[in-house]
Each structure stands twice: as structure tokens, then as C-alpha cells.
Amino acid sequence: MTVGRSTAPDRQNIYLVGFMGAGKTTVGRLLTERLNRPFYDTDGLIEQRTGKTISQIFEKHGENYFRMTESEVIRETAKSMGAIIALGGGAIMHKENWQVIQKTGRVVYLKWDPDTLLSRIVSDKSRPLVFREKASQRRERLEQLFEKRKANYERADIIINCHEGIFPGEIVEQILYFLPEAIR
Ligand code: S3P
């Protein structure tokens, strides 16, 4: 049975979305402790399923294959009841993924200033979308990617404004504050 918006709120999933470096996995784990619900991280599930790291998948099979696997994993995890699900930064760019997540839960966007995100990820060797860019063009290309995605992130049900110095625990408190009472 799939969960839908008409399902009781405590059975709906909570999806964490945002650009690379937004802290979706860290916040997801903390939220899980607070709400005592299962936690899934779609990148982690993709790595488990393929037996490869995200970088190896991009390198050996290309981005399209990664996106296909990502959509499959999202479709399957969306069948959970009341889970917390951290999505990869690009997942919201696919219409089908959006439809699935909007139907089956609440979407929470961890919104940061792009400069803060870029400083965090610019030297990260485990993120193929970062290291595939020449160092000299990296910031500019990632800024463009963020701009392209921004409007989709903003379609989330709940937007958390994060800022330098905020602790993951404080982000969790804000999410709890904005979630419908029945979910908390
Ligand atoms: C991606 C973000 C990554 C991972 C993959 C592609 C993206 O996840 O899914 O490298 O398109 O932004 P994080 O957002 O967890 O870094």
C-alpha cells in the first residue's frame, strides 16, 4: 500500500531536500532520533544496491544511469510509512520524483546561502558534480547549477532558513516546529 496526502499525517514520509552540502543526512539522522521513525538516505541506498560509490557510478555508468537508479530508489522508499528520507541534491529536478514525494509526504527544504554551500563542497572529492568541473570554473558552474535548481527546491512544503553558525539540532527544532502537529 502506498502512502498519500490523504493518509494519516504520522504515516506520511518526511523528505529532506536541498543542494549538496545542506546537511540533509546529518539532519535526517537527528530527526529520526527525535521522532523515532525509520531513516533512509537515497544515496546510501543507491550505493548499497549497486555495490559502488556514487563517484564510481558516475564514472563507470554515467549520470543518466545514476538518475535512473535514484528514481527507482525514490519510488521504492516512498512506499514507507512515516519514514524520514534524505534525497540527493539533484533528485528534485525530475518531474516523476517530485510527483512521488509530494504525493507521499511533506517536503522540507534546507535552504542555505549558495556561498556557504559552495565553500563547503568546493574541494569535496566524493561529489562527482563538483570534481568533474575544472578547479578554475568550479564555483561558477556550481552557482549556475544552484540557480537552475532553486525554484524547484522552493516548491517544498516547509522551507528552513539555515545560516552560518546554526547547529544541526537547531535545524531539527525548526523542522519540528513547522511540521503539522500530528506528525511531531
Ligand atoms: C547530487 C548530489 C549528491 C548525489 C550525487 C548528485 C546532485 O547528493 O546524489 O552526487 O545532483 O546534486 P548530496 O546532495 O547528498 O551531496
Coordinates of N, CA and C in Angstrom, one line a residue, residues 2-12 102-106:
T2 N 0.5 2.2 -0.8 CA 1.3 3.4 -0.8 C 0.7 4.5 0.1
V3 N 1.6 5.4 0.6 CA 1.0 6.5 1.4 C 0.7 7.6 0.5
G4 N -0.4 8.4 0.9 CA -0.7 9.5 0.1 C -1.0 10.7 1.0
R5 N -1.3 11.8 0.5 CA -1.6 13.0 1.3 C -2.8 12.8 2.1
S6 N -3.7 11.9 1.7 CA -4.9 11.6 2.5 C -4.6 10.7 3.7
T7 N -3.4 10.1 3.6 CA -3.0 9.2 4.7 C -2.9 10.0 6.0
A8 N -3.1 9.3 7.2 CA -2.9 10.0 8.4 C -1.5 10.6 8.5
P9 N -1.3 11.8 9.0 CA -0.1 12.5 8.9 C 1.1 11.8 9.5
D10 N 0.9 11.0 10.5 CA 2.0 10.3 11.1 C 2.5 9.1 10.3
R11 N 1.8 8.8 9.2 CA 2.2 7.7 8.3 C 2.9 8.3 7.1
Q12 N 2.8 9.7 6.9 CA 3.4 10.3 5.8 C 4.9 10.4 6.0
Q102 N 5.7 14.4 -3.4 CA 4.7 15.3 -3.0 C 3.4 14.5 -2.6
K103 N 3.2 13.4 -3.3 CA 2.0 12.5 -3.0 C 2.2 11.8 -1.7
T104 N 3.4 11.5 -1.3 CA 3.6 10.6 -0.2 C 4.1 11.2 1.1
G105 N 4.2 12.5 1.1 CA 4.7 13.1 2.4 C 4.9 14.6 2.3
R106 N 5.7 15.1 3.3 CA 6.0 16.5 3.4 C 7.4 16.7 2.9

